Short mmCIF file of C-alpha atoms in Angstrom, two decimals:
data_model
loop_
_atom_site.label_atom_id
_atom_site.label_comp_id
_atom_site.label_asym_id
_atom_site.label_seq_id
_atom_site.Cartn_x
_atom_site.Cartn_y
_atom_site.Cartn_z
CA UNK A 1 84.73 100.02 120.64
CA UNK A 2 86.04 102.52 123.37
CA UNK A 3 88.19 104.86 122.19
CA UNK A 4 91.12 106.34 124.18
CA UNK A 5 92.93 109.59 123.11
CA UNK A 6 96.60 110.36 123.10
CA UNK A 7 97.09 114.05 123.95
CA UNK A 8 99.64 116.27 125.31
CA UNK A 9 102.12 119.55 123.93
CA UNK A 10 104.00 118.49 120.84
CA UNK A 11 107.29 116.34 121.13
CA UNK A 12 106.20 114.34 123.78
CA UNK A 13 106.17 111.14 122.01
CA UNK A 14 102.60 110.49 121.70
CA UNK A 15 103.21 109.27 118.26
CA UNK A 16 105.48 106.69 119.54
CA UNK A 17 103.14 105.92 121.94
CA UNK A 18 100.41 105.48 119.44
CA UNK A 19 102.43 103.33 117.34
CA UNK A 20 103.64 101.02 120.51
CA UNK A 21 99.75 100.51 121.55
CA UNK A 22 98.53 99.28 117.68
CA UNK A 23 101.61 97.31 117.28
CA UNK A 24 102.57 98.79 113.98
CA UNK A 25 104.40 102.20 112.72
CA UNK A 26 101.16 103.74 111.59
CA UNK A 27 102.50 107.45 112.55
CA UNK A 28 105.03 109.02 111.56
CA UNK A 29 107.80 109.65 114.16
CA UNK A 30 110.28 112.28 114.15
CA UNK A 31 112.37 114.56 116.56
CA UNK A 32 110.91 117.38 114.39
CA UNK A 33 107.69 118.94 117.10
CA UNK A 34 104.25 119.12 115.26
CA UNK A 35 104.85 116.36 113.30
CA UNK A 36 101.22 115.52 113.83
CA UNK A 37 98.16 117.30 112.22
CA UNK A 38 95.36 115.27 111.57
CA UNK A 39 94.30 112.77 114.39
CA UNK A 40 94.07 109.04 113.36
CA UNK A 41 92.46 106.08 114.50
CA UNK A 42 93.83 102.35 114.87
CA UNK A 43 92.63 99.49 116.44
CA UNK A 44 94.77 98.60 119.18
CA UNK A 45 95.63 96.62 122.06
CA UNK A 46 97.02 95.77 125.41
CA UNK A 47 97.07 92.19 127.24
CA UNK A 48 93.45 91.20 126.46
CA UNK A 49 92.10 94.90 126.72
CA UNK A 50 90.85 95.92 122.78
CA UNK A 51 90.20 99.50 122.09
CA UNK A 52 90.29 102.10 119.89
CA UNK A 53 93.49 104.36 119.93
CA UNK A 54 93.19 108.59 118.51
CA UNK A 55 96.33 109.87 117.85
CA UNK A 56 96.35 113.96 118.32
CA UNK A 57 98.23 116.99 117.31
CA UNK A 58 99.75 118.82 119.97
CA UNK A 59 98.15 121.18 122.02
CA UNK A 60 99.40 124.60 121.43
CA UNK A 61 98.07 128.25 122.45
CA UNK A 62 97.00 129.96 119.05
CA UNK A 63 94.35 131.48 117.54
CA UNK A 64 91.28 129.61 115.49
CA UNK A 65 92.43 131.44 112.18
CA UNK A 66 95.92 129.74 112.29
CA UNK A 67 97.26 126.26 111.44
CA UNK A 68 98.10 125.68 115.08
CA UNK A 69 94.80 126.81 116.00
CA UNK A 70 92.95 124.62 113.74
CA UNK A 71 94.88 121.80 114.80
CA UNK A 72 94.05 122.27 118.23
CA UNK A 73 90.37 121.87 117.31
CA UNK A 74 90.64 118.55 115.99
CA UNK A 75 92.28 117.44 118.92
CA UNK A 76 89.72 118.80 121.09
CA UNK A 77 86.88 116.90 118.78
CA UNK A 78 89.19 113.61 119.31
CA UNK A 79 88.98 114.49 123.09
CA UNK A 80 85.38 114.82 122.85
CA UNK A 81 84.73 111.80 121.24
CA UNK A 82 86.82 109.38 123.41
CA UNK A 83 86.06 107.29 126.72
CA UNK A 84 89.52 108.45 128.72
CA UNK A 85 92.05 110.62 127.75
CA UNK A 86 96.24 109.61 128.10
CA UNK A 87 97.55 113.00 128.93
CA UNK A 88 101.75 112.93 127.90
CA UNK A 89 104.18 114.56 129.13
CA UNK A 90 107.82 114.51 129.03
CA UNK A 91 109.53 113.52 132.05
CA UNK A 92 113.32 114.35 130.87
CA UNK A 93 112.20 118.32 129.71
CA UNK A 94 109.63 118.29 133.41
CA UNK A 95 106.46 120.05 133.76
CA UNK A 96 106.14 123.25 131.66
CA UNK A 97 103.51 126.01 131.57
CA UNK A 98 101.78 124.54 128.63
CA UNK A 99 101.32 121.23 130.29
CA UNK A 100 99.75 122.75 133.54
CA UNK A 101 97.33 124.80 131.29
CA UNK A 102 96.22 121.90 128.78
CA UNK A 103 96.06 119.36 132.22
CA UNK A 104 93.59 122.42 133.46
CA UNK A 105 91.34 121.91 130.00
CA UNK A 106 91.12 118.35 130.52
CA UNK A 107 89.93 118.10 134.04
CA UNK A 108 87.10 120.62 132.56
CA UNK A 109 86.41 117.97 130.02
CA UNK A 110 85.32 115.57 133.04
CA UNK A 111 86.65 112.18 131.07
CA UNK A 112 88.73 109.89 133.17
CA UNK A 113 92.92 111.00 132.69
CA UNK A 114 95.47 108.59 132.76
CA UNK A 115 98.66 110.92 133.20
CA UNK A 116 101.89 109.48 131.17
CA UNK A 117 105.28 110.66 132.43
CA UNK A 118 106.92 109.70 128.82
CA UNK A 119 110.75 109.49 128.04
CA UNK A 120 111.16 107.99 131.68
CA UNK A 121 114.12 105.83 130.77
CA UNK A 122 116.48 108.51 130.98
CA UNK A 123 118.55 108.90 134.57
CA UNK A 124 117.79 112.52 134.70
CA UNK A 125 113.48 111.48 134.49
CA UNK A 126 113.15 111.02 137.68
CA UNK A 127 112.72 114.48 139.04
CA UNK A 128 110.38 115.55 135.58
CA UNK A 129 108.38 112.32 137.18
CA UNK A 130 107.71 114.24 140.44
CA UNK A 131 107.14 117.07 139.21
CA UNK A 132 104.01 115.80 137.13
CA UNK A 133 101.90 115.44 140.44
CA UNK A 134 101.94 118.89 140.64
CA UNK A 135 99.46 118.65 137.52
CA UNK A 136 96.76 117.45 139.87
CA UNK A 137 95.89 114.89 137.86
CA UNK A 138 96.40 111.51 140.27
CA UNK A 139 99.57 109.67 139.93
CA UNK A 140 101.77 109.86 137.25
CA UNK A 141 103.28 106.74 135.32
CA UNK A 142 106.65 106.51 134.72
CA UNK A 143 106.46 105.66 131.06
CA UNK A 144 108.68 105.13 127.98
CA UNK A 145 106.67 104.85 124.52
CA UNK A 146 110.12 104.36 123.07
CA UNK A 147 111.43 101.12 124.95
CA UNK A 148 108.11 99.46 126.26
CA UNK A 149 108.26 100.47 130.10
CA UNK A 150 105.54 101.09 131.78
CA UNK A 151 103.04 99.37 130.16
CA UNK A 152 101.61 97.00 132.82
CA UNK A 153 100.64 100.26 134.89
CA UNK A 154 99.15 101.48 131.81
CA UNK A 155 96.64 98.34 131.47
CA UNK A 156 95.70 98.60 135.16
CA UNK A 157 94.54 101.98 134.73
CA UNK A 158 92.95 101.18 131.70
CA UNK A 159 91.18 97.97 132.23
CA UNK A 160 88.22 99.63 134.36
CA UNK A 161 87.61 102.57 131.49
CA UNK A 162 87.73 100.06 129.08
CA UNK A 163 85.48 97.73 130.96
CA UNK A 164 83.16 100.21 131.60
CA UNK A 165 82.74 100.98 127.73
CA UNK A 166 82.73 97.40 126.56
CA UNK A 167 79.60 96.79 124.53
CA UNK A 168 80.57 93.41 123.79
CA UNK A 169 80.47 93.69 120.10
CA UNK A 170 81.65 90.83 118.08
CA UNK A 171 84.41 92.01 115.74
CA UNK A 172 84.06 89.17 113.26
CA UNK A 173 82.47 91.18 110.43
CA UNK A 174 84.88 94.53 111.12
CA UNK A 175 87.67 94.57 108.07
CA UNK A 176 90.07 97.01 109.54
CA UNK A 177 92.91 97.40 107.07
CA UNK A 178 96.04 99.78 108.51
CA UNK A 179 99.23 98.61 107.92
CA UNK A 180 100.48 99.08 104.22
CA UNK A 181 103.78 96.52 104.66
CA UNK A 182 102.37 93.20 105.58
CA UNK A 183 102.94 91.31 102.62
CA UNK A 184 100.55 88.24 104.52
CA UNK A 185 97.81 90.78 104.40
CA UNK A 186 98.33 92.05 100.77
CA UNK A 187 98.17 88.21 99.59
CA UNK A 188 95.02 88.02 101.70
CA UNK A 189 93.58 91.14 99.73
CA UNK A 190 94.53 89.74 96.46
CA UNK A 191 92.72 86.72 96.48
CA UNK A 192 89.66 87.36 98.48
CA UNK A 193 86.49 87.59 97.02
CA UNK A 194 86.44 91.57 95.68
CA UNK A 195 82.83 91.50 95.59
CA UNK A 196 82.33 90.87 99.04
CA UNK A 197 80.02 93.82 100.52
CA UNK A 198 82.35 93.41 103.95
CA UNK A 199 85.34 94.69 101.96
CA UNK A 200 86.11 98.28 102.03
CA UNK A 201 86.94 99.54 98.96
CA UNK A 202 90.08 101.30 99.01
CA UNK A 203 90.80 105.11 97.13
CA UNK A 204 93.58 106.42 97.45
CA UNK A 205 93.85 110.58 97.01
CA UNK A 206 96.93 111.70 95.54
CA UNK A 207 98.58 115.01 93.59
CA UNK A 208 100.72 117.40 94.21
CA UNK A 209 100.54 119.85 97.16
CA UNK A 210 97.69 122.29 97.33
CA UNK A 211 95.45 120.37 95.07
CA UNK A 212 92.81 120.28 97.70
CA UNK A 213 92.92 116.26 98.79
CA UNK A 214 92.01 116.64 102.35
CA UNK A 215 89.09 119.48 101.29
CA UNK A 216 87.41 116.63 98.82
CA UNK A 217 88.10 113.88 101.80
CA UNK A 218 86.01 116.15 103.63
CA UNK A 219 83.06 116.88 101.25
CA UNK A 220 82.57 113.28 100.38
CA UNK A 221 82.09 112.23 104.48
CA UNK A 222 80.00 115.24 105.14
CA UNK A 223 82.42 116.37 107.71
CA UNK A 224 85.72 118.21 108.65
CA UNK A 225 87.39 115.53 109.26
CA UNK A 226 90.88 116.43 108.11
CA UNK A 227 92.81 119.65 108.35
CA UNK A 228 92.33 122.12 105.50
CA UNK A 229 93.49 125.91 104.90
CA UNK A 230 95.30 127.93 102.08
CA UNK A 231 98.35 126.95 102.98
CA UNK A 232 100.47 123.79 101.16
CA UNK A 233 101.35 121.00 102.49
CA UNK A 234 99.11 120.45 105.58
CA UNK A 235 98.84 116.84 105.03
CA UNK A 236 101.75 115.05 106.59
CA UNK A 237 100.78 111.39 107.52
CA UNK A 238 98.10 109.33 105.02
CA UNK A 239 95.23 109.01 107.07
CA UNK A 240 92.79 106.72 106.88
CA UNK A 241 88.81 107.41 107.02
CA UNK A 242 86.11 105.16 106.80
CA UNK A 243 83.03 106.06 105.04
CA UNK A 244 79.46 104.84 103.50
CA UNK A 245 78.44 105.61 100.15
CA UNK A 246 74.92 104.85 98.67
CA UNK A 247 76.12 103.64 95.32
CA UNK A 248 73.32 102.47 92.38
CA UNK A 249 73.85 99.10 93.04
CA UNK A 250 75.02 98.85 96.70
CA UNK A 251 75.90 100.37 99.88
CA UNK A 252 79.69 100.91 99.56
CA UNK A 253 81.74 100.50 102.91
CA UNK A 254 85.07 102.76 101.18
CA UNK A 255 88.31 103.59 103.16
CA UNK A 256 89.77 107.01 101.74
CA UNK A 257 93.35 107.55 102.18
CA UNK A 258 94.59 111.30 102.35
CA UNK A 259 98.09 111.24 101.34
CA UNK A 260 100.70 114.10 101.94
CA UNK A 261 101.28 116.81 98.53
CA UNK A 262 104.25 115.00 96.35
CA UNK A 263 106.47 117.40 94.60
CA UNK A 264 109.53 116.71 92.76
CA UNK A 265 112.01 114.89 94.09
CA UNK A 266 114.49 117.38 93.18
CA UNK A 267 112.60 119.70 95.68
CA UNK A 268 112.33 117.56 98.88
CA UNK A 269 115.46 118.10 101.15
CA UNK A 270 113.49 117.58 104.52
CA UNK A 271 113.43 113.97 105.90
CA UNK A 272 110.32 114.64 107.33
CA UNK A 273 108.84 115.26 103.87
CA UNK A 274 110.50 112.38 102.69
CA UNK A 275 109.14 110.53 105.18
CA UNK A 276 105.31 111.91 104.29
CA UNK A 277 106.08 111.08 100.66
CA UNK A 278 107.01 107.75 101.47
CA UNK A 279 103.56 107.32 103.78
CA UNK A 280 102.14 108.25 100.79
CA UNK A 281 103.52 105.93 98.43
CA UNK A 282 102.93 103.16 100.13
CA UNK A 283 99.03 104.14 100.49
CA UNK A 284 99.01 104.12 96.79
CA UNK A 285 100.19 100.47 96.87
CA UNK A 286 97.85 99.23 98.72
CA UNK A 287 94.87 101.03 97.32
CA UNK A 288 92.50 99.55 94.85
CA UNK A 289 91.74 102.62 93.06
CA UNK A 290 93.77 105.97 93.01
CA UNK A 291 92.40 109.24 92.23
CA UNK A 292 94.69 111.41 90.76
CA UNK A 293 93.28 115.21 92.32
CA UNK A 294 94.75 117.79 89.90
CA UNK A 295 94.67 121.49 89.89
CA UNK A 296 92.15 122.70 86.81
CA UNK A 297 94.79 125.99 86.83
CA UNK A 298 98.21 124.31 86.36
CA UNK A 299 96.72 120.72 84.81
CA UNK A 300 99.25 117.52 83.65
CA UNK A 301 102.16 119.29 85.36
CA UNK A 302 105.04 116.33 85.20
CA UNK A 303 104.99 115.74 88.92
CA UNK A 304 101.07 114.68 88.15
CA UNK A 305 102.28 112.55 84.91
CA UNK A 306 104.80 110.55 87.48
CA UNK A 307 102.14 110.05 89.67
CA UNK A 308 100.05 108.46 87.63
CA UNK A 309 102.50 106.92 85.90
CA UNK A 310 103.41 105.09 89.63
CA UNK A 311 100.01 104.14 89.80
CA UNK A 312 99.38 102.82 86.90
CA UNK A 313 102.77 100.96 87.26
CA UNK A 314 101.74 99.60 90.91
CA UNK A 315 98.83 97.93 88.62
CA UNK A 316 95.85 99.89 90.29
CA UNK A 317 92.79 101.23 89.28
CA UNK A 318 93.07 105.21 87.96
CA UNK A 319 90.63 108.25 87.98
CA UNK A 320 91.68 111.94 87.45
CA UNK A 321 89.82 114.29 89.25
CA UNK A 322 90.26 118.02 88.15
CA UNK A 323 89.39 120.40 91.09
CA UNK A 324 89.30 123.89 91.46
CA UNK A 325 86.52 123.73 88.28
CA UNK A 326 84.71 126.75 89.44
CA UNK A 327 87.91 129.33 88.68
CA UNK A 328 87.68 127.90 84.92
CA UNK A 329 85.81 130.73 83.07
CA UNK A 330 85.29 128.47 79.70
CA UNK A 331 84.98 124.98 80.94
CA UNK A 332 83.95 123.86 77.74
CA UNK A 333 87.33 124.85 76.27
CA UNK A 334 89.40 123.88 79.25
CA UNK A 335 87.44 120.26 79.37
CA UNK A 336 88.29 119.85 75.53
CA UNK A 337 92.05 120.65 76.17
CA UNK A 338 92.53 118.35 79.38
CA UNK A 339 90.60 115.47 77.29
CA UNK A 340 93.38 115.71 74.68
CA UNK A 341 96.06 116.51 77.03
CA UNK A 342 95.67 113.21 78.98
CA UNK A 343 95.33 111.04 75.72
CA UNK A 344 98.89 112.55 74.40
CA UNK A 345 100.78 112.51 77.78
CA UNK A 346 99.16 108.98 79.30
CA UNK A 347 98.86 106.70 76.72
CA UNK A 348 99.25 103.73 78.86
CA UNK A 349 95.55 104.45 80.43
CA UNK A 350 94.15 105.78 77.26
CA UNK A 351 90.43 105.94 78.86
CA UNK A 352 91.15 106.94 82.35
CA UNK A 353 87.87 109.00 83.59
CA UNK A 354 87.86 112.94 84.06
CA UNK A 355 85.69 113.83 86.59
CA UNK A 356 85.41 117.94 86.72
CA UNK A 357 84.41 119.45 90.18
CA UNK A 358 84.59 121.64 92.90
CA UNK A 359 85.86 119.78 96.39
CA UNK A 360 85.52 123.80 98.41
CA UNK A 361 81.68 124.42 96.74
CA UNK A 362 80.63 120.45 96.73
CA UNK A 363 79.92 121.33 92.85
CA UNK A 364 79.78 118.41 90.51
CA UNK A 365 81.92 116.42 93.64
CA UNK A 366 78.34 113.78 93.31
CA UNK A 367 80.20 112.41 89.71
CA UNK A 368 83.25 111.52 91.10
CA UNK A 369 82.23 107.77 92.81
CA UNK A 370 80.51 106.82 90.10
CA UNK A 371 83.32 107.07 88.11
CA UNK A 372 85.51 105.03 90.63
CA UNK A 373 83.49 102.09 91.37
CA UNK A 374 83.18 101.58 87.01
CA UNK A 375 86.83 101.20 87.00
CA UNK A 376 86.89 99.79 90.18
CA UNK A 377 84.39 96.76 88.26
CA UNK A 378 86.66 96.47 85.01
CA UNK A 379 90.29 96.12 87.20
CA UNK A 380 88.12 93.14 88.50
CA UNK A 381 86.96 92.25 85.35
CA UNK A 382 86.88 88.39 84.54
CA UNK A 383 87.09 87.66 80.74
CA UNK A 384 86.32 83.92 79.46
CA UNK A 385 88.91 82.38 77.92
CA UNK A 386 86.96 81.21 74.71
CA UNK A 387 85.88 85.14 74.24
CA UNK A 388 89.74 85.76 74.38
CA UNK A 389 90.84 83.09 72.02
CA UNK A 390 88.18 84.34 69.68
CA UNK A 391 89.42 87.71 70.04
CA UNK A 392 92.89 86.89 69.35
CA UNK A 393 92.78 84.85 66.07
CA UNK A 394 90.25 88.19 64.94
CA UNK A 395 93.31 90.51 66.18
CA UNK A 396 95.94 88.14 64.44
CA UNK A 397 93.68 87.92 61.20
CA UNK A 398 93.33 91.78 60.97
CA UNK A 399 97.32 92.76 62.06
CA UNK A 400 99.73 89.49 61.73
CA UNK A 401 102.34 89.51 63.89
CA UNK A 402 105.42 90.39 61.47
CA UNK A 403 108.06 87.81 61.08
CA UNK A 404 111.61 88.01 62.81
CA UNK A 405 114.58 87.11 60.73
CA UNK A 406 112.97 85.19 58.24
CA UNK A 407 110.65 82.93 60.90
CA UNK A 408 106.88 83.64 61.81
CA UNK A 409 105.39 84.52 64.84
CA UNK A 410 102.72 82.43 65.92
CA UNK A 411 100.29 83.34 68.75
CA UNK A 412 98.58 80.18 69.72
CA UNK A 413 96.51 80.13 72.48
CA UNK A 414 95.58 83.08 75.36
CA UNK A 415 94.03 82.91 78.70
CA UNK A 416 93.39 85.21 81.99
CA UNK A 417 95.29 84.79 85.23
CA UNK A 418 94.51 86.77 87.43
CA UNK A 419 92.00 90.34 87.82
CA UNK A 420 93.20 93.22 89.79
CA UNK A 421 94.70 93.95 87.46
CA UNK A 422 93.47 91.98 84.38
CA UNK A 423 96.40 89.69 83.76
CA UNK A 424 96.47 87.83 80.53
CA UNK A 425 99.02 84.97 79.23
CA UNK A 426 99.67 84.39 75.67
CA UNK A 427 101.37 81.18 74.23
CA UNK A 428 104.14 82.49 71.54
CA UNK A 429 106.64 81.72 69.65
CA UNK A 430 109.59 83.64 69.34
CA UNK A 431 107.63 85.38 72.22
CA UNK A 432 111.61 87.68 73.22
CA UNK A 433 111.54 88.95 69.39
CA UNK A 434 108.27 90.38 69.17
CA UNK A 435 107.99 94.08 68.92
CA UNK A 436 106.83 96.19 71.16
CA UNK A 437 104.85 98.00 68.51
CA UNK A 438 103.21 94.67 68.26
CA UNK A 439 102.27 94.04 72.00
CA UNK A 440 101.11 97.46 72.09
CA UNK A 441 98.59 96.75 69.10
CA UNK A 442 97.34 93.80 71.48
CA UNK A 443 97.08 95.76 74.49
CA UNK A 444 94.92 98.78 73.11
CA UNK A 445 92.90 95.86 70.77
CA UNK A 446 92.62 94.06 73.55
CA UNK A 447 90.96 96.99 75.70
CA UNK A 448 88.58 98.18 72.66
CA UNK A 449 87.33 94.31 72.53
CA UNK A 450 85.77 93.99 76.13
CA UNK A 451 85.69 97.82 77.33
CA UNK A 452 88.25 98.17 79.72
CA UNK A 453 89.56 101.65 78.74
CA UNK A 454 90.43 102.88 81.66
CA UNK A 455 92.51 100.00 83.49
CA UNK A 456 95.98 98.59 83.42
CA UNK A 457 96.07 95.79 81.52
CA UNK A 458 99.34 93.23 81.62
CA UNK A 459 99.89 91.25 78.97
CA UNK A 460 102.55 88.61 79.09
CA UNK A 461 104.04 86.43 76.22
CA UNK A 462 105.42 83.32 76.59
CA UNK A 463 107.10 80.51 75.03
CA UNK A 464 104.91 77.57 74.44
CA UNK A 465 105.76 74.10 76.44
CA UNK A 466 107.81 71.44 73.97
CA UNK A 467 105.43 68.54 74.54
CA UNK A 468 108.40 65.94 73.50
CA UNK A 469 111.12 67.57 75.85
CA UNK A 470 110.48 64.69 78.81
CA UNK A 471 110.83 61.94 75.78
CA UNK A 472 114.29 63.55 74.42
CA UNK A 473 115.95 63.70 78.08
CA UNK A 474 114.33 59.82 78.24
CA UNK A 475 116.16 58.88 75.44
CA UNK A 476 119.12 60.73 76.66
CA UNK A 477 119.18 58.22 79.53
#
């Protein structure tokens, strides 16, 4: 599919713009400039034209060693890679210095510019509007990301580019998944078929700031993808990447999530990094599996307990990957002490894999999706339900449930709902009185019966049906 990039100085609106042309807030928007890092991709659209969209960080003037200057380099691979380039500017603030050199860089690049006078709306555009011819760059549109204007002009002078690239592709077997808050599309994902090889699997990469996400994101695709460096909290948006892996069993279509650094709560004053925790919340809801990243130096801080906590909460699929393995002098000590750590301080995913590497060397990095697609097989797991009635009377028969006031407990019958996670119903009586020592005892036999250490597991009790209620309110009558 064609792909079209969004660039121009920061706080121009190109994230607006971004969001506007997939039809969903992907990005996240604020009057803070450089909100922008990483570039993403969405499908979008406009009238009948489908293409790609690449949103950028803004070009700024800085050397390769700094943030700035690192960012600049993924925009100019995103300018690379695309068909046409929409070069933004803002009309209200007029042409600046920094416009007229980036608009010089892109008429190098030779790719087809479509020049965006954004922020047009505003009575005092029209003279920033003007002022953009002196770019060189053909006519200017008088655009507004914002409020919609402008867009007809847009498709004109993007149907030919687009046209031009079409390869006529049928999108039928494409599963692009982007927007985390349409509930229509998370009822799709929870009943289609899980094995299907179409399906991307979903990871989610989580931890705190400066645990090295976006570095591992990197290793596993084979390229530098996403922005990296020493300093914390890089990562602003979750981005999205779609990758291959050559599994045992089957070639693996995976979409990896790189989620902003979450520290405390007490700690984040900054909308905008309330806003990137957020993004990143919501990307663990939606994922399938979540891999916990964790610094080997400063392990099972709290902030990493809540996290998993959330995830484990949310129902999905968890793997703890300790990087930074290579500055551990005695591994086999420090492996021995994490092992116990996690079974004392998460209990509620007792078996949870720990997957020791290096995400900056690539060392031991080859363990980690092995690990995720076993647990990504058990929170699909299917159990039959005469395996789980068997199981029960042997669980009842070794612990009885303990009586309350005077009156047994009786667990009758037991069957499985739903997978993702494994969701079992039990018939019981006096099902609000048992205690929660009791379900517990269930849940953990439950897990050492049919191996599923590592997943959440739901459990629900409930009163069984009075088969002579609809004769009593007969009789009533």
């Amino acid at each position: 599919m064609t792909k079209i990039a969004i660039v121009g100085r920061p706080n121009v609106g190109k994230s607006t713009l971004f969001n506007r042309l997939a039809g969903k807030k992907l990005a996240l928007v604020d009057d803070t400039p450089g909100v922008t890092r990483d570039r993403r991709e969405a499908e979008a659209s406009l009238g009948d034209l489908s293409f790609t969209i690449v949103d950028t960080a803004g070009l700024e003037n800085a050397s390769q060693a700094a943030l700035e200057g690192r960012m600049r380099a993924q925009t100019d691979r995103a300018i690379e890679e695309a068909k046409a380039c929409l070069f933004v500017v803002d009309a209200r603030a007029g042409i600046t210095p920094l416009d007229t050199a980036f608009a010089g860089l892109l008429r190098a690049s030779n790719k087809p510019i479509i020049l965006l006078a954004n922020k047009a709306e505003a009575a005092t555009a029209e003279a920033g509007v003007l002022d953009a011819w002196s770019l060189g760059l053909g006519e200017p549109l008088a655009f507004s990301a914002e409020h919609g204007m402008g867009l007809g002009e847009l498709y004109q002078a993007l149907q030919p580019i687009i046209d031009d690239g079409e390869d006529h592709t049928s999108s039928e077997d494409e599963d692009v998944i982007t927007d985390f808050d349409s509930p229509s599309l998370l009822d799709d994902v929870e009943h289609s078929d899980w094995a299907d090889p179409r399906k991307p699997l979903r990871i989610a990469i989580v931890g705190r700031p400066n645990a090295g996400k976006s570095t591992l994101i990197n290793h596993l695709i084979g390229e530098d993808r996403l922005l990296t460096g020493p300093e914390a909290g890089i990562t602003r948006d979750s981005i999205s990447v779609e990758w291959r892996w050559q599994g045992h069993d089957r070639d693996w279509p995976i979409k990896l999530y790189d989620t902003a650094g979450m520290r405390k709560k007490a700690k984040v004053n900054e909308k905008l990094e309330k806003l990137s925790v957020a993004d990143g919340l919501r990307a663990v809801k939606f994922a399938e599996v979540v891999v916990l990243l964790i610094d080997a130096e400063a392990p099972f801080e709290k902030q990493d307990l809540q996290i998993a906590d959330l995830a484990l909460r949310e129902g999905r699929a968890l793997v703890i990957g300790v990087n930074k393995w290579d500055l551990i002098e005695d591994k086999s000590r420090a492996a021995q002490d994490l092992r116990e750590k996690a079974a004392r301080l998460l209990p509620q995913a007792p078996g949870a894999p720990i997957v020791y590497f290096s995400a900056l060397t690539g060392r031991s990095v080859d363990k980690l999706m092995p690990a995720v697609t076993k647990v990504y097989y058990d929170w699909n797991a299917r159990i039959k339900t005469p395996d789980l009635n068997l199981w029960l009377q042997s669980a009842i028969t070794r612990h009885p449930p303990p009586g309350v006031a005077g009156q047994r407990i009786k667990l009758r019958y037991i069957a499985q709902i739903k997978t993702r996670p494994p969701t079992f119903i039990a018939k019981c009586t006096r099902a609000d009185d048992v205690p929660t020592s009791y379900h517990r005892y269930l849940v953990n036999s439950l897990r050492e019966a049919f191996d599923l250490p590592a997943v959440p597991l739901r459990l629900i009790l409930q009163h069984p049906e009075n088969p002579y209620s609809n004769q009593k309110d007969k009789s009533k009558k």
